[in-house]
Coordinates of C-alpha atoms in Angstrom, one line a residue:
M1 CA -19.6 -17.3 27.3
Q2 CA -18.2 -15.5 24.2
S3 CA -17.6 -12.0 24.3
T4 CA -17.7 -9.3 21.6
V5 CA -14.5 -8.2 20.1
R6 CA -13.7 -5.2 18.0
F7 CA -13.9 -5.2 14.3
S8 CA -12.9 -1.7 13.2
S9 CA -11.4 0.6 10.8
C10 CA -9.0 3.5 10.1
R11 CA -9.9 7.1 11.0
G12 CA -12.5 6.0 13.7
V13 CA -14.6 3.7 11.5
A14 CA -15.1 0.7 13.8
F15 CA -17.6 -1.9 14.9
E16 CA -17.9 -4.9 16.9
V17 CA -19.2 -8.4 15.9
K18 CA -19.6 -11.7 17.9
P19 CA -17.0 -14.3 17.1
H20 CA -17.9 -17.8 16.0
A21 CA -17.2 -20.7 18.1
D22 CA -14.4 -21.9 16.0
P23 CA -13.8 -19.7 13.1
F24 CA -11.3 -22.0 11.6
A25 CA -12.9 -25.5 12.0
I26 CA -13.0 -27.3 8.9
K27 CA -16.0 -29.6 8.1
T28 CA -16.6 -32.0 5.2
P29 CA -19.1 -30.2 2.9
T30 CA -22.2 -31.8 1.7
P31 CA -23.1 -31.8 -2.0
E32 CA -25.4 -28.9 -1.4
E33 CA -22.9 -27.1 0.5
S34 CA -20.3 -27.6 -2.1
L35 CA -22.6 -26.2 -4.7
S36 CA -23.5 -23.3 -2.7
N37 CA -20.0 -22.6 -2.0
K38 CA -19.3 -21.7 -5.7
I39 CA -19.5 -18.0 -5.8
S40 CA -19.2 -15.5 -8.4
W41 CA -17.8 -11.9 -7.7
L42 CA -17.3 -8.6 -9.6
G43 CA -19.9 -9.2 -12.3
S44 CA -18.1 -12.3 -13.8
S45 CA -20.3 -15.1 -15.0
K46 CA -17.7 -17.7 -14.2
E47 CA -17.9 -19.7 -10.8
F48 CA -15.3 -21.1 -8.8
P49 CA -15.2 -23.3 -5.7
S50 CA -14.6 -21.6 -2.3
F51 CA -11.4 -22.4 -0.6
I52 CA -10.2 -21.8 2.8
F53 CA -7.1 -20.1 4.0
R54 CA -6.6 -21.5 7.5
S55 CA -4.7 -19.1 9.6
I56 CA -4.3 -17.8 13.1
S57 CA -3.4 -14.3 14.0
K58 CA -1.9 -12.1 16.7
S59 CA -4.3 -10.4 18.9
S60 CA -5.5 -7.1 17.4
S61 CA -7.9 -4.4 18.1
H62 CA -7.3 -1.8 15.4
F63 CA -9.8 -0.2 13.2
C64 CA -8.6 -2.1 10.1
D65 CA -8.1 -5.7 11.5
L66 CA -9.2 -8.2 9.1
D67 CA -10.7 -10.8 11.6
P68 CA -12.2 -10.2 15.0
D69 CA -12.1 -13.8 15.8
D70 CA -8.2 -14.1 16.4
E71 CA -8.1 -11.9 19.4
H72 CA -6.3 -14.5 21.6
Q73 CA -3.9 -16.1 19.0
D74 CA -0.3 -15.4 19.1
T75 CA 1.2 -16.9 15.8
D76 CA 2.0 -15.0 12.5
I77 CA -0.9 -13.7 10.4
D78 CA 0.9 -15.1 7.4
N79 CA 1.0 -18.5 8.8
L80 CA -1.5 -19.7 6.2
E81 CA -2.4 -23.3 5.1
V82 CA -4.3 -23.8 1.8
V83 CA -7.2 -26.4 2.0
E84 CA -8.7 -27.2 -1.3
E85 CA -12.2 -28.2 -2.0
G86 CA -13.3 -30.2 -5.0
N87 CA -11.4 -32.6 -7.3
D88 CA -11.0 -30.3 -10.1
F89 CA -9.5 -27.2 -8.0
E90 CA -6.5 -26.5 -10.1
K91 CA -8.4 -26.7 -13.4
Q92 CA -11.3 -24.4 -12.1
I93 CA -8.8 -21.9 -10.3
K94 CA -7.2 -21.0 -13.7
Q95 CA -10.7 -19.7 -14.8
S96 CA -11.3 -17.7 -11.5
P97 CA -12.0 -14.1 -11.9
L98 CA -9.8 -13.7 -8.9
P99 CA -6.6 -15.4 -9.8
L100 CA -4.4 -13.6 -7.1
L101 CA -6.7 -15.0 -4.2
A102 CA -5.2 -18.4 -4.4
A103 CA -1.9 -19.7 -3.8
S104 CA -0.3 -23.0 -3.6
K105 CA 1.4 -24.3 -0.3
S106 CA 4.8 -23.7 -1.9
D107 CA 3.9 -20.3 -2.8
Q108 CA 2.6 -19.5 0.5
A109 CA 5.7 -20.9 2.0
S110 CA 8.0 -18.8 -0.2
S111 CA 6.1 -15.7 0.5
K112 CA 5.9 -16.2 4.3
P113 CA 8.1 -13.3 6.0
A114 CA 10.8 -14.1 8.3
A115 CA 9.8 -14.8 11.9
R116 CA 10.0 -11.7 14.0
K117 CA 9.6 -10.9 17.6
K118 CA 6.2 -9.8 18.8
H119 CA 5.9 -6.2 19.5
S120 CA 3.2 -4.2 21.2
R121 CA 0.9 -2.0 18.8
L122 CA 2.5 1.1 20.3
S123 CA 6.0 -0.2 19.4
I124 CA 4.8 -0.9 16.0
I125 CA 3.4 2.7 15.6
L126 CA 6.4 4.5 17.1
L127 CA 9.4 2.4 16.5
D128 CA 8.9 -0.5 14.0
Q129 CA 8.1 1.7 11.1
G130 CA 11.8 2.7 11.1
L131 CA 14.0 5.2 13.0
F132 CA 14.7 7.2 9.8
T133 CA 11.3 7.8 8.5
V134 CA 10.5 11.0 6.4
Y135 CA 8.5 12.3 9.6
K136 CA 11.4 11.8 12.0
R137 CA 14.0 13.3 9.5
L138 CA 11.9 16.5 9.2
F139 CA 11.7 16.6 13.0
V140 CA 15.4 16.4 13.4
V141 CA 16.1 18.9 10.5
C142 CA 13.7 21.5 11.9
L143 CA 15.0 21.1 15.5
A144 CA 18.6 21.0 14.4
L145 CA 18.2 24.3 12.4
N146 CA 16.5 26.1 15.5
I147 CA 19.2 24.7 17.8
T148 CA 21.8 26.1 15.6
G149 CA 20.2 29.5 15.5
L150 CA 20.0 29.5 19.2
V151 CA 23.8 28.5 19.8
L152 CA 24.8 31.2 17.2
A153 CA 22.6 33.7 19.2
A154 CA 24.0 32.6 22.5
M155 CA 27.6 33.0 21.2
G156 CA 26.9 36.5 20.0
Q157 CA 27.2 35.4 16.2
F158 CA 23.6 36.1 15.6
P159 CA 22.6 39.5 17.1
Y160 CA 19.3 39.6 15.4
A161 CA 18.0 36.4 16.9
R162 CA 19.5 37.5 20.4
N163 CA 17.5 40.6 20.1
R164 CA 14.4 39.1 18.9
A165 CA 14.3 35.6 20.5
A166 CA 10.5 35.8 21.4
L167 CA 9.9 36.5 17.6
F168 CA 11.7 33.5 16.7
S169 CA 9.4 31.5 19.0
I170 CA 6.3 33.1 17.6
V171 CA 7.4 32.1 14.0
N172 CA 7.8 28.5 15.2
I173 CA 4.3 28.7 16.3
L174 CA 3.0 30.1 13.1
A175 CA 4.9 27.2 11.3
L176 CA 3.5 24.4 13.5
T177 CA 0.0 25.9 13.0
L178 CA 0.2 26.0 9.3
C179 CA 1.3 22.4 9.4
R180 CA -2.0 21.5 11.2
S181 CA -4.4 24.0 9.4
E182 CA -6.9 21.9 7.6
A183 CA -7.8 24.8 5.3
F184 CA -4.2 25.7 4.5
L185 CA -3.2 22.1 3.9
R186 CA -6.3 21.6 1.6
V187 CA -4.8 24.3 -0.8
V188 CA -1.4 22.7 -0.7
F189 CA -2.8 19.2 -1.5
W190 CA -4.8 20.7 -4.2
L191 CA -2.0 22.6 -5.6
S192 CA 0.3 19.6 -5.4
V193 CA -2.2 17.5 -7.5
K194 CA -2.7 20.2 -10.1
L195 CA 0.9 20.8 -10.6
L196 CA 2.3 17.3 -10.3
G197 CA -0.6 15.3 -11.6
R198 CA 0.6 15.0 -15.1
S199 CA 2.1 12.1 -16.9
W200 CA 5.3 13.9 -17.8
V201 CA 6.3 14.5 -14.2
P202 CA 8.9 12.2 -13.0
L203 CA 7.6 9.5 -10.5
L204 CA 10.4 10.1 -8.1
L205 CA 9.2 13.8 -7.6
K206 CA 5.6 12.6 -7.0
T207 CA 6.5 10.2 -4.4
A208 CA 8.9 12.5 -2.7
T209 CA 6.0 15.0 -2.5
T210 CA 3.6 12.4 -1.1
S211 CA 6.2 11.5 1.6
L212 CA 6.6 15.2 2.6
L213 CA 3.0 16.0 2.5
Q214 CA 2.1 13.0 4.5
S215 CA 4.9 13.5 7.1
L216 CA 4.4 17.3 7.8
G217 CA 3.6 16.4 11.5
G218 CA 7.4 16.1 11.8
I219 CA 7.7 19.8 11.1
H220 CA 4.8 20.5 13.5
S221 CA 6.6 18.5 16.3
G222 CA 9.9 20.0 15.6
C223 CA 8.6 23.6 15.6
G224 CA 6.7 22.9 18.8
V225 CA 9.9 22.0 20.7
S226 CA 11.9 24.8 19.1
S227 CA 9.2 27.4 20.2
I228 CA 9.7 26.3 23.7
A229 CA 13.6 26.4 23.4
W230 CA 13.3 29.9 21.9
L231 CA 10.8 31.1 24.6
I232 CA 13.2 29.7 27.3
Y233 CA 16.2 31.7 25.8
A234 CA 14.1 34.9 25.6
L235 CA 12.9 34.4 29.2
V236 CA 16.4 33.9 30.4
L237 CA 17.8 37.0 28.6
T238 CA 14.7 38.9 30.1
L239 CA 15.4 37.9 33.6
K240 CA 18.9 39.0 33.2
D241 CA 17.8 42.2 32.3
R242 CA 14.7 42.5 34.5
E243 CA 15.4 46.1 35.4
N244 CA 14.3 47.1 32.0
T245 CA 11.2 44.8 31.9
S246 CA 7.9 45.0 33.6
P247 CA 7.0 42.1 36.1
E248 CA 3.7 41.7 34.1
I249 CA 5.7 40.7 31.0
I250 CA 7.8 38.1 32.8
V251 CA 4.6 36.7 34.4
V252 CA 2.8 36.4 31.0
A253 CA 5.8 34.9 29.3
S254 CA 6.3 32.4 32.0
T255 CA 2.7 31.4 31.8
I256 CA 2.9 31.1 28.0
L257 CA 6.1 28.7 28.6
S258 CA 4.1 26.6 31.2
L259 CA 1.1 26.1 28.6
L260 CA 3.3 25.3 25.6
C261 CA 5.2 22.7 27.9
L262 CA 1.8 21.3 29.0
S263 CA 0.5 21.1 25.5
S264 CA 3.8 19.4 24.3
L265 CA 3.8 16.9 27.1
A266 CA 0.1 15.9 26.4
A267 CA 1.2 15.2 22.7
F268 CA 4.1 12.9 23.7
P269 CA 3.4 9.6 21.7
L270 CA 2.9 7.4 24.8
I271 CA 0.2 9.8 26.3
R272 CA -1.4 10.4 23.0
H273 CA -1.8 6.8 22.2
L274 CA -3.0 5.6 25.5
H275 CA -4.9 8.6 26.7
H276 CA -6.1 10.3 23.5
N277 CA -9.0 12.1 25.0
V278 CA -6.6 13.6 27.5
Y279 CA -4.3 14.7 24.8
E280 CA -6.9 16.2 22.5
R281 CA -8.5 18.4 25.2
T282 CA -5.2 19.4 27.0
H283 CA -3.7 20.2 23.4
R284 CA -6.7 22.2 22.3
F285 CA -7.6 24.3 25.6
A286 CA -3.9 24.8 26.6
G287 CA -3.2 26.0 23.0
W288 CA -6.2 28.5 23.1
T289 CA -5.1 29.8 26.4
A290 CA -1.5 30.2 25.3
L291 CA -2.7 32.2 22.2
A292 CA -4.7 34.6 24.6
F293 CA -1.7 35.0 26.8
L294 CA 0.6 35.6 23.5
W295 CA -1.8 38.5 22.7
A296 CA -1.3 39.8 26.2
F297 CA 2.4 39.4 25.8
I298 CA 2.5 41.2 22.5
I299 CA 0.5 44.2 23.7
L300 CA 2.5 44.5 26.9
S301 CA 5.9 44.1 25.2
I302 CA 5.5 46.5 22.4
S303 CA 3.8 49.3 24.5
Y304 CA 6.3 49.1 27.4
D305 CA 8.9 51.8 27.4
S306 CA 12.0 50.8 29.5
K307 CA 13.2 54.3 29.8
T308 CA 10.1 55.8 31.4
K309 CA 9.1 52.4 33.0
S310 CA 5.5 52.9 31.9
Y311 CA 3.3 51.8 29.1
M312 CA 2.8 54.1 26.0
N313 CA -0.6 55.2 24.8
D314 CA 0.3 55.1 21.1
L315 CA -0.1 51.3 21.0
G316 CA -1.8 51.1 17.6
S317 CA 1.2 52.9 15.6
R318 CA 3.5 50.6 17.4
L319 CA 1.7 47.4 16.9
I320 CA 1.5 47.8 13.1
K321 CA 5.2 48.2 12.8
R322 CA 6.1 45.0 14.5
Q323 CA 6.5 41.6 13.0
E324 CA 5.2 40.0 16.1
F325 CA 1.9 41.4 15.7
W326 CA 1.4 40.4 12.2
F327 CA 2.5 36.9 12.9
T328 CA 0.1 36.5 15.8
I329 CA -2.7 37.7 13.6
A330 CA -2.0 35.1 11.0
I331 CA -1.8 32.3 13.9
T332 CA -5.2 33.6 15.3
L333 CA -6.9 33.5 11.9
L334 CA -5.5 30.1 11.0
I335 CA -6.7 28.7 14.4
M336 CA -10.3 30.4 14.0
L337 CA -10.8 29.4 10.4
P338 CA -12.0 25.8 11.0
W339 CA -14.3 26.8 13.9
M340 CA -15.9 29.4 11.8
T341 CA -17.1 26.6 9.5
V342 CA -18.7 24.5 12.3
R343 CA -22.5 23.8 11.6
R344 CA -25.1 21.7 13.3
V345 CA -26.6 19.6 10.4
P346 CA -29.5 17.1 10.0
V347 CA -28.2 13.5 9.7
E348 CA -29.8 10.3 8.9
V349 CA -28.4 7.1 10.7
F350 CA -28.8 3.5 9.6
N351 CA -27.5 0.4 11.4
P352 CA -26.6 -2.2 8.7
S353 CA -25.5 -4.9 11.2
G354 CA -26.7 -3.9 14.6
H355 CA -23.1 -3.1 15.6
A356 CA -22.3 -0.3 13.1
S357 CA -23.8 2.9 11.7
I358 CA -24.0 4.5 8.4
I359 CA -24.4 8.3 8.8
K360 CA -25.8 10.3 5.8
F361 CA -25.4 13.9 5.1
E362 CA -26.5 16.2 2.3
G363 CA -24.1 17.2 -0.3
G364 CA -21.5 15.6 -2.4
V365 CA -17.9 15.5 -1.5
K366 CA -14.8 15.1 -3.7
A367 CA -13.0 11.8 -3.5
G368 CA -10.1 11.4 -1.1
L369 CA -11.4 14.0 1.6
L370 CA -12.1 13.3 5.1
G371 CA -14.4 14.8 7.7
R372 CA -15.0 15.5 11.4
I373 CA -18.1 15.1 13.3
S374 CA -19.0 15.8 16.9
P375 CA -21.9 15.6 19.4
S376 CA -20.3 18.3 21.4
P377 CA -18.1 20.5 19.5
L378 CA -15.8 21.9 22.4
S379 CA -15.1 18.6 23.8
E380 CA -14.6 15.9 21.2
W381 CA -14.3 15.4 17.4
H382 CA -14.2 12.2 15.4
A383 CA -12.6 11.9 12.1
F384 CA -14.1 9.5 9.4
G385 CA -13.5 8.6 5.8
I386 CA -16.2 10.0 3.4
I387 CA -18.0 7.7 1.0
S388 CA -19.6 9.9 -1.8
D389 CA -20.5 9.9 -5.5
G390 CA -20.0 13.6 -5.7
K391 CA -23.6 14.5 -6.1
K392 CA -26.4 14.8 -3.7
E393 CA -25.0 13.1 -0.5
H394 CA -22.2 11.6 1.4
M395 CA -22.0 9.1 4.2
M396 CA -19.4 8.0 6.9
L397 CA -19.2 4.4 8.3
A398 CA -19.0 4.4 12.1
G399 CA -18.9 1.4 14.5
A400 CA -19.9 0.9 18.1
V401 CA -16.6 0.8 19.8
G402 CA -16.8 3.8 22.1
D403 CA -19.3 6.0 23.9
F404 CA -19.9 8.3 20.8
T405 CA -20.2 5.5 18.4
N406 CA -22.4 3.3 20.6
S407 CA -24.8 6.2 21.0
L408 CA -25.2 6.3 17.3
V409 CA -26.6 2.7 17.4
M410 CA -28.5 2.8 20.8
N411 CA -29.8 6.5 20.2
P412 CA -29.4 7.6 16.7
P413 CA -29.2 11.5 16.6
S414 CA -31.2 13.6 14.2
H415 CA -28.4 16.2 14.1
L416 CA -24.7 16.5 14.4
W417 CA -22.0 19.1 14.5
V418 CA -19.6 19.0 11.4
R419 CA -16.7 21.0 10.0
K420 CA -17.8 22.4 6.7
V421 CA -14.2 22.4 5.4
H422 CA -13.3 18.7 4.8
F423 CA -9.6 18.0 5.1
A424 CA -7.2 16.3 2.7
G425 CA -5.1 13.2 3.5
L426 CA -3.1 10.5 1.8
P427 CA -6.1 9.3 -0.3
Y428 CA -6.4 12.7 -1.8
L429 CA -3.0 12.4 -3.6
V430 CA -4.3 9.4 -5.7
N431 CA -5.0 11.9 -8.5
M432 CA -1.5 12.8 -8.6
Y433 CA -0.5 9.4 -10.2
D434 CA -1.6 7.8 -13.5
R435 CA -2.1 4.2 -12.1
V436 CA -2.7 3.5 -8.4
L437 CA -3.5 0.3 -6.6
L438 CA -5.4 0.9 -3.4
V439 CA -5.3 -1.9 -0.7
A440 CA -7.9 -1.8 2.2
T441 CA -8.5 -4.1 5.1
G442 CA -11.7 -4.2 7.1
S443 CA -13.5 -0.9 7.2
G444 CA -10.5 1.0 5.8
I445 CA -12.4 0.7 2.5
C446 CA -14.4 3.8 3.5
V447 CA -11.6 6.1 2.4
F448 CA -11.4 4.5 -1.0
L449 CA -14.9 3.7 -2.1
S450 CA -15.3 7.3 -3.5
F451 CA -12.8 6.6 -6.2
L452 CA -15.1 4.1 -7.6
L453 CA -18.3 6.0 -7.2
Q454 CA -17.1 9.2 -9.2
P455 CA -14.8 10.1 -12.0
C456 CA -11.0 10.0 -11.3
S457 CA -8.1 11.2 -13.3
A458 CA -6.1 8.3 -12.0
D459 CA -6.5 4.5 -13.3
V460 CA -7.6 3.2 -9.8
R461 CA -7.5 -0.4 -9.0
L462 CA -8.8 -1.8 -5.6
V463 CA -8.0 -4.8 -3.4
W464 CA -10.3 -5.2 -0.3
V465 CA -9.9 -8.0 2.3
A466 CA -12.4 -8.1 5.0
K467 CA -14.7 -10.6 6.7
G468 CA -18.4 -10.9 6.3
I469 CA -18.9 -8.1 3.8
E470 CA -22.8 -8.1 3.7
Q471 CA -23.2 -9.2 7.2
N472 CA -20.8 -6.5 8.7
F473 CA -20.9 -3.7 6.2
G474 CA -24.5 -3.9 4.8
K475 CA -25.9 -4.4 1.4
E476 CA -25.3 -0.9 0.2
I477 CA -21.6 -1.0 0.8
K478 CA -21.4 -4.6 -0.8
E479 CA -23.4 -3.2 -4.0
M480 CA -20.6 -0.5 -4.2
V481 CA -17.8 -3.1 -4.8
S482 CA -19.9 -5.5 -6.8
G483 CA -20.4 -5.6 -10.5
W484 CA -16.9 -4.3 -11.5
P485 CA -14.5 -5.9 -13.9
K486 CA -12.1 -8.4 -12.5
N487 CA -9.1 -6.1 -13.7
K488 CA -10.6 -3.2 -11.6
V489 CA -11.7 -4.6 -8.2
I490 CA -10.7 -7.7 -6.1
V491 CA -12.8 -8.7 -3.1
H492 CA -11.5 -11.2 -0.8
D493 CA -13.9 -12.1 1.9
T494 CA -12.1 -13.9 4.8
A495 CA -15.3 -15.7 5.9
V496 CA -15.3 -17.4 2.5
F497 CA -11.6 -17.7 1.4
G498 CA -9.8 -17.3 4.8
R499 CA -7.0 -14.9 5.4
P500 CA -4.5 -14.2 2.7
N501 CA -1.0 -12.9 2.9
V502 CA -2.1 -9.4 2.2
S503 CA 1.5 -8.2 1.6
Q504 CA 2.2 -10.7 -1.2
L505 CA -1.3 -10.2 -2.6
S506 CA -0.6 -6.4 -2.9
V507 CA 2.8 -7.2 -4.6
D508 CA 1.4 -9.6 -7.1
T509 CA -1.6 -7.4 -8.0
A510 CA 0.7 -4.3 -8.4
R511 CA 2.9 -6.2 -10.8
N512 CA 0.1 -7.8 -12.6
W513 CA -1.6 -4.4 -13.1
E514 CA 1.7 -2.4 -13.5
T515 CA 0.6 0.2 -11.0
E516 CA 2.9 3.2 -10.2
V517 CA 2.2 3.3 -6.5
V518 CA 0.4 1.3 -3.7
I519 CA -1.7 3.1 -1.1
V520 CA -2.7 0.9 1.9
T521 CA -5.2 1.6 4.7
S522 CA -4.7 -1.1 7.4
N523 CA -3.9 -1.6 10.9
P524 CA -0.3 -0.4 12.0
E525 CA 1.4 -3.8 11.6
G526 CA -0.6 -4.5 8.2
S527 CA 0.3 -1.2 6.8
R528 CA 4.0 -1.6 7.6
D529 CA 4.1 -5.0 6.1
V530 CA 2.4 -4.1 2.9
V531 CA 4.5 -1.0 2.5
N532 CA 7.8 -2.8 3.1
A533 CA 6.9 -5.7 1.0
C534 CA 6.0 -3.3 -2.0
K535 CA 9.2 -1.2 -1.4
D536 CA 11.4 -4.4 -1.3
A537 CA 9.7 -5.4 -4.6
G538 CA 10.7 -2.0 -6.0
I539 CA 7.2 -0.5 -5.8
P540 CA 6.5 2.9 -4.3
A541 CA 3.9 2.4 -1.4
F542 CA 2.3 4.6 1.3
G543 CA 0.3 3.9 4.1
P544 CA -0.9 5.7 7.5
I545 CA 1.8 6.7 9.8
W546 CA 1.9 8.0 13.3
D547 CA 0.8 11.6 13.5
S548 CA 0.4 11.7 9.7

């Protein structure tokens, strides 16, 4: 008995489809089938025969996987064999509106990547992207600067830090909060596009800025570890001088340290990847509790007088003169801001394939933004790409791969909780460039469709590789990518053409269209392969990264 397998997409957009009995079986077509296999895409009047890229792939369950039918296969995704249909294949393929979808056997052989050892998806996410990524370099730099300050303070060479160690811990907490504040980052991304989105700005500066903004999680993580280190140092100094400190201050500081350690452990990559719900709830509630204790620590430590061994009454005048107070206010406002925009809104839910849901909301949204929705705002939030023409409505594509997304199919809600402040991600930086190639596999298309539906300052070209476009994504999604000129959009349906070498397809298309940069949304392995292939070809490329 066949079981359903996952067919899913980036940012929580996912759904399941039933596999065919033999997805790669090749049968001799009848004359009627041969005629029906001639298809036309992208508004072209020319027809060309369908052809099959026969391949078998590694098991995969990521949101942007190309083909759900290969779950138990182990060979390389790019082990492709071209099977031609029709005697005049070579003649007609020259007239094809999708010239990059076909390749000869020799071309496929030359474009095959070298055989590599099979790794788990976790190792691809954490290790196989490289040991010296921008994210990891930012983490190391941030941690190294703080450790240097700690060592100097401990040696007596940095007396300010020695006397204000708790302040340095709070500053690190403020920095890590800024790196995860969706409202603050929305402004940063907007300013970056406004200032650098000009033709005369050097491409190197644009790509460097993109790498930095995409990897701010490295600063977030580095500051998190550093805040713990500074708080440990402050607590050690306090314990050495416990005669001049109240027991309450020591207890509160120890509690904050415990909560920060718990939050950091929950965010450890292995736990975060394998037990994401545990990570999300622990990170959130431990953080909130630590913030409450931080306020208690600020009030107690500022109002305590070591000479009289008592707490002073003039707390207000003391607070406004201390940096710790103002930094803690900033941290509190940054954490509260997104929750102040949470609203329960009416939604319309449609099921285009029986295994996926399209959720429609009122109001247009700018291209490149992403949104969060929830059935219960205190327990869980789900991030999705937003599809919008920028006018009266926007929608999200969600698939039945979890409890929440299954409930959208089985029991469509009339209302959902949303955050009114949509957040910016890598797709938002498209407008920083002049010519951009967007590459999507599976339901990863959802984060790019808005660039086709509304005006865009960049000259955007799109390559979408997916299986069963209309069957799995619905007629509405198919119509959004149909009717475009052949030099604007390439749609490769693997149910018709088989699976391509996406990396080589991306490189060839980028060269053909002379794009400045390639942005890809695929599964971890697919994103890595496309980015590496483009970089090897001298083309700047970006894709989703761990903790991006």
